Amino acid sequence: MQQSGNTELAAEFADYFQIEHQTTVNLVPFPAPLPDQDGFLRLIPDAFKMTSELSLLNNSSIRTFNAVKDLSVDLAHYLQQQARKLDALTHYVLRSQDDPACRFFTFSYGGSGVQVWMDNPVALDQLYEVKLFLDNNDGALFCLGQVLDVAEQPASEPEQKTCYLVKILFRRIRDEDRDMVVRASLHEQSRQLKRKAEQRQQQAQQTQQQ
């Protein structure tokens, strides 16, 4: 069974690259109608606003640090420590927003939306509050999403349950958060390519030793 929604929104979903990677996402049903951008901005939890500002501040500090070439070694080390502490604090604050009661896991994510595994089918066009938690301290975001597609994935083993791959388009999202997801997807792609290259190298070495 597969349900597909609006073709224009589906094309919008395809505008951005999707990386196949499992990460945590919280989904809470949101009552229609979809608010305008100003209304959406008022919905963003303070933790996500604060950490976004901290991230911008930290990135600005790093750029300033990189631009100054005559810093003493001690001062450079101190600034690097402060940047790491700020990253750790940001990560902790965001992870405290993760609610196990509405936790799901992604099949893929990108700048336009996510694909999420669910145990039960959901209605097309259903709106959700989305909290996406990215791995490797790449950040987290709050946005509003809309279900575009629900694809049934039959169980491959008798003891397994049928599950559903649900495609959710970001309908309301801050530009800086979309940029963050795009960067995170590219970072994850680089990590995956690096792992594959290392695996090929190991296999080649093992073949030579045989």
Short mmCIF file of C-alpha atoms in Angstrom, two decimals:
data_model
loop_
_atom_site.label_atom_id
_atom_site.label_comp_id
_atom_site.label_asym_id
_atom_site.label_seq_id
_atom_site.Cartn_x
_atom_site.Cartn_y
_atom_site.Cartn_z
CA MET A 1 0.00 0.00 0.00
CA GLN A 2 1.30 3.44 -0.92
CA GLN A 3 -0.35 6.82 -0.59
CA SER A 4 1.01 9.83 -2.46
CA GLY A 5 0.03 13.46 -2.04
CA ASN A 6 0.39 16.79 -3.83
CA THR A 7 2.74 16.58 -6.83
CA GLU A 8 3.92 20.21 -6.44
CA LEU A 9 4.94 19.56 -2.84
CA ALA A 10 6.58 16.31 -3.91
CA ALA A 11 8.67 18.27 -6.42
CA GLU A 12 9.60 20.70 -3.64
CA PHE A 13 10.79 17.75 -1.53
CA ALA A 14 13.02 16.66 -4.42
CA ASP A 15 14.72 20.08 -4.59
CA TYR A 16 17.27 19.06 -1.94
CA PHE A 17 19.64 16.13 -1.57
CA GLN A 18 18.62 13.43 0.94
CA ILE A 19 21.23 11.43 2.86
CA GLU A 20 20.27 7.99 4.11
CA HIS A 21 21.14 8.09 7.80
CA GLN A 22 19.37 7.22 11.04
CA THR A 23 19.00 10.03 13.52
CA THR A 24 16.41 11.00 16.13
CA VAL A 25 13.29 12.99 15.33
CA ASN A 26 10.30 13.98 17.49
CA LEU A 27 6.91 14.24 15.78
CA VAL A 28 3.85 15.78 17.42
CA PRO A 29 0.59 16.17 15.43
CA PHE A 30 -0.15 19.83 14.74
CA PRO A 31 -3.73 21.07 14.18
CA ALA A 32 -4.49 22.68 10.82
CA PRO A 33 -4.34 25.25 9.38
CA LEU A 34 -0.65 25.84 8.75
CA PRO A 35 0.34 29.22 10.27
CA ASP A 36 2.16 31.93 8.33
CA GLN A 37 5.89 32.41 8.87
CA ASP A 38 5.43 34.96 11.67
CA GLY A 39 3.03 32.65 13.46
CA PHE A 40 5.48 29.79 13.07
CA LEU A 41 8.36 31.80 14.52
CA ARG A 42 6.32 32.39 17.66
CA LEU A 43 5.95 28.61 18.07
CA ILE A 44 9.69 27.87 18.19
CA PRO A 45 10.70 26.73 21.70
CA ASP A 46 13.13 29.05 23.49
CA ALA A 47 15.78 26.31 23.67
CA PHE A 48 16.00 26.17 19.87
CA LYS A 49 16.13 29.97 19.58
CA MET A 50 18.85 30.21 22.23
CA THR A 51 21.04 27.47 20.80
CA SER A 52 20.73 28.94 17.32
CA GLU A 53 22.02 32.26 18.63
CA LEU A 54 24.83 30.50 20.52
CA SER A 55 25.83 28.63 17.39
CA LEU A 56 25.99 31.85 15.37
CA LEU A 57 28.06 33.47 18.13
CA ASN A 58 30.42 30.52 18.27
CA ASN A 59 30.88 30.45 14.50
CA SER A 60 31.57 34.18 14.51
CA SER A 61 34.17 33.72 17.25
CA ILE A 62 35.87 30.93 15.30
CA ARG A 63 36.05 33.10 12.17
CA THR A 64 37.57 35.92 14.22
CA PHE A 65 40.04 33.52 15.81
CA ASN A 66 41.10 32.17 12.40
CA ALA A 67 41.57 35.69 11.08
CA VAL A 68 43.98 36.67 13.86
CA LYS A 69 47.42 35.19 13.19
CA ASP A 70 49.44 36.60 16.10
CA LEU A 71 47.54 35.09 19.04
CA SER A 72 49.68 33.55 21.74
CA VAL A 73 49.57 29.76 22.05
CA ASP A 74 47.95 30.00 25.49
CA LEU A 75 45.22 32.37 24.30
CA ALA A 76 44.53 30.25 21.23
CA HIS A 77 44.22 27.14 23.42
CA TYR A 78 41.86 28.97 25.80
CA LEU A 79 39.59 30.15 22.99
CA GLN A 80 39.46 26.64 21.54
CA GLN A 81 38.45 25.26 24.95
CA GLN A 82 35.68 27.84 25.28
CA ALA A 83 34.37 26.98 21.82
CA ARG A 84 34.25 23.28 22.74
CA LYS A 85 32.44 24.06 26.00
CA LEU A 86 29.88 26.14 24.11
CA ASP A 87 29.34 23.28 21.66
CA ALA A 88 28.84 20.85 24.56
CA LEU A 89 26.35 23.17 26.28
CA THR A 90 24.40 23.65 23.06
CA HIS A 91 24.28 19.89 22.51
CA TYR A 92 23.07 19.26 26.08
CA VAL A 93 20.30 21.88 25.91
CA LEU A 94 19.00 20.55 22.61
CA ARG A 95 19.08 16.91 23.68
CA SER A 96 16.97 17.82 26.72
CA GLN A 97 14.20 18.63 24.21
CA ASP A 98 14.10 15.02 22.98
CA ASP A 99 10.86 13.41 24.22
CA PRO A 100 10.88 9.58 24.19
CA ALA A 101 7.07 9.55 23.98
CA CYS A 102 7.13 11.04 20.46
CA ARG A 103 10.51 9.76 19.27
CA PHE A 104 11.02 8.24 15.84
CA PHE A 105 14.05 7.52 13.67
CA THR A 106 14.83 8.77 10.21
CA PHE A 107 15.57 6.73 7.12
CA SER A 108 16.91 9.87 5.46
CA TYR A 109 16.99 13.65 5.86
CA GLY A 110 17.89 16.72 3.84
CA GLY A 111 17.14 20.39 3.35
CA SER A 112 13.55 19.78 2.26
CA GLY A 113 12.39 17.21 4.80
CA VAL A 114 12.76 13.77 6.34
CA GLN A 115 11.69 10.19 5.74
CA VAL A 116 10.70 8.51 8.99
CA TRP A 117 9.92 4.94 10.03
CA MET A 118 6.54 4.48 11.76
CA ASP A 119 4.73 1.42 13.09
CA ASN A 120 1.32 2.68 11.94
CA PRO A 121 0.11 4.51 8.82
CA VAL A 122 -0.77 8.19 9.06
CA ALA A 123 -3.01 10.42 6.97
CA LEU A 124 -1.68 12.29 3.97
CA ASP A 125 -1.29 16.05 4.58
CA GLN A 126 -1.13 15.51 8.36
CA LEU A 127 0.85 18.36 9.91
CA TYR A 128 3.52 17.76 12.55
CA GLU A 129 5.72 19.73 14.86
CA VAL A 130 9.14 18.37 13.94
CA LYS A 131 12.21 18.37 16.18
CA LEU A 132 15.16 16.96 14.25
CA PHE A 133 18.27 16.08 16.26
CA LEU A 134 21.38 15.78 14.10
CA ASP A 135 24.34 13.58 15.02
CA ASN A 136 27.97 14.62 15.60
CA ASN A 137 27.01 17.93 17.23
CA ASP A 138 25.63 19.16 13.89
CA GLY A 139 22.73 20.80 15.74
CA ALA A 140 18.97 20.46 15.98
CA LEU A 141 15.96 22.30 14.64
CA PHE A 142 12.26 22.89 15.15
CA CYS A 143 9.94 23.22 12.16
CA LEU A 144 6.48 22.31 10.89
CA GLY A 145 6.16 19.45 8.42
CA GLN A 146 3.46 17.91 6.23
CA VAL A 147 3.05 14.25 5.27
CA LEU A 148 3.51 13.75 1.53
CA ASP A 149 3.75 10.01 1.17
CA VAL A 150 3.16 6.82 3.19
CA ALA A 151 4.75 3.63 1.86
CA GLU A 152 4.09 0.26 3.48
CA GLN A 153 7.21 -1.85 4.04
CA PRO A 154 6.18 -5.52 4.34
CA ALA A 155 7.92 -7.59 7.01
CA SER A 156 10.78 -9.70 5.66
CA GLU A 157 10.51 -12.21 8.51
CA PRO A 158 7.37 -13.79 10.04
CA GLU A 159 8.12 -12.40 13.50
CA GLN A 160 8.65 -8.87 12.20
CA LYS A 161 5.93 -6.21 12.07
CA THR A 162 4.89 -4.26 9.02
CA CYS A 163 6.22 -0.71 9.15
CA TYR A 164 5.66 2.44 7.12
CA LEU A 165 8.09 4.88 5.55
CA VAL A 166 6.57 8.34 5.93
CA LYS A 167 7.84 11.25 3.85
CA ILE A 168 7.49 14.64 5.59
CA LEU A 169 8.14 17.96 3.85
CA PHE A 170 9.35 20.96 5.86
CA ARG A 171 6.54 23.52 5.33
CA ARG A 172 7.66 26.12 7.87
CA ILE A 173 11.35 26.38 8.69
CA ARG A 174 13.88 29.14 9.31
CA ASP A 175 16.40 29.72 6.52
CA GLU A 176 19.33 29.25 8.89
CA ASP A 177 17.90 25.91 10.04
CA ARG A 178 17.47 24.69 6.48
CA ASP A 179 21.07 25.69 5.77
CA MET A 180 22.15 23.75 8.88
CA VAL A 181 20.41 20.57 7.68
CA VAL A 182 21.96 20.92 4.23
CA ARG A 183 25.43 21.24 5.79
CA ALA A 184 24.76 18.28 8.09
CA SER A 185 23.65 16.10 5.17
CA LEU A 186 26.82 16.97 3.25
CA HIS A 187 28.98 16.29 6.32
CA GLU A 188 27.33 12.90 6.75
CA GLN A 189 27.82 12.13 3.06
CA SER A 190 31.54 12.91 3.45
CA ARG A 191 31.76 10.62 6.48
CA GLN A 192 30.04 7.79 4.62
CA LEU A 193 32.30 8.19 1.58
CA LYS A 194 35.36 8.17 3.86
CA ARG A 195 34.19 4.96 5.55
CA LYS A 196 33.59 3.29 2.19
CA ALA A 197 37.05 4.31 0.98
CA GLU A 198 38.62 2.90 4.15
CA GLN A 199 36.69 -0.36 3.73
CA ARG A 200 37.84 -0.71 0.12
CA GLN A 201 41.42 -0.08 1.20
CA GLN A 202 41.18 -2.72 3.93
CA GLN A 203 39.66 -5.24 1.51
CA ALA A 204 42.44 -4.57 -1.00
CA GLN A 205 45.08 -5.10 1.68
CA GLN A 206 43.46 -8.36 2.79
CA THR A 207 43.33 -9.57 -0.82
CA GLN A 208 47.04 -8.83 -1.28
CA GLN A 209 47.91 -10.74 1.90
CA GLN A 210 46.05 -13.89 0.78
#
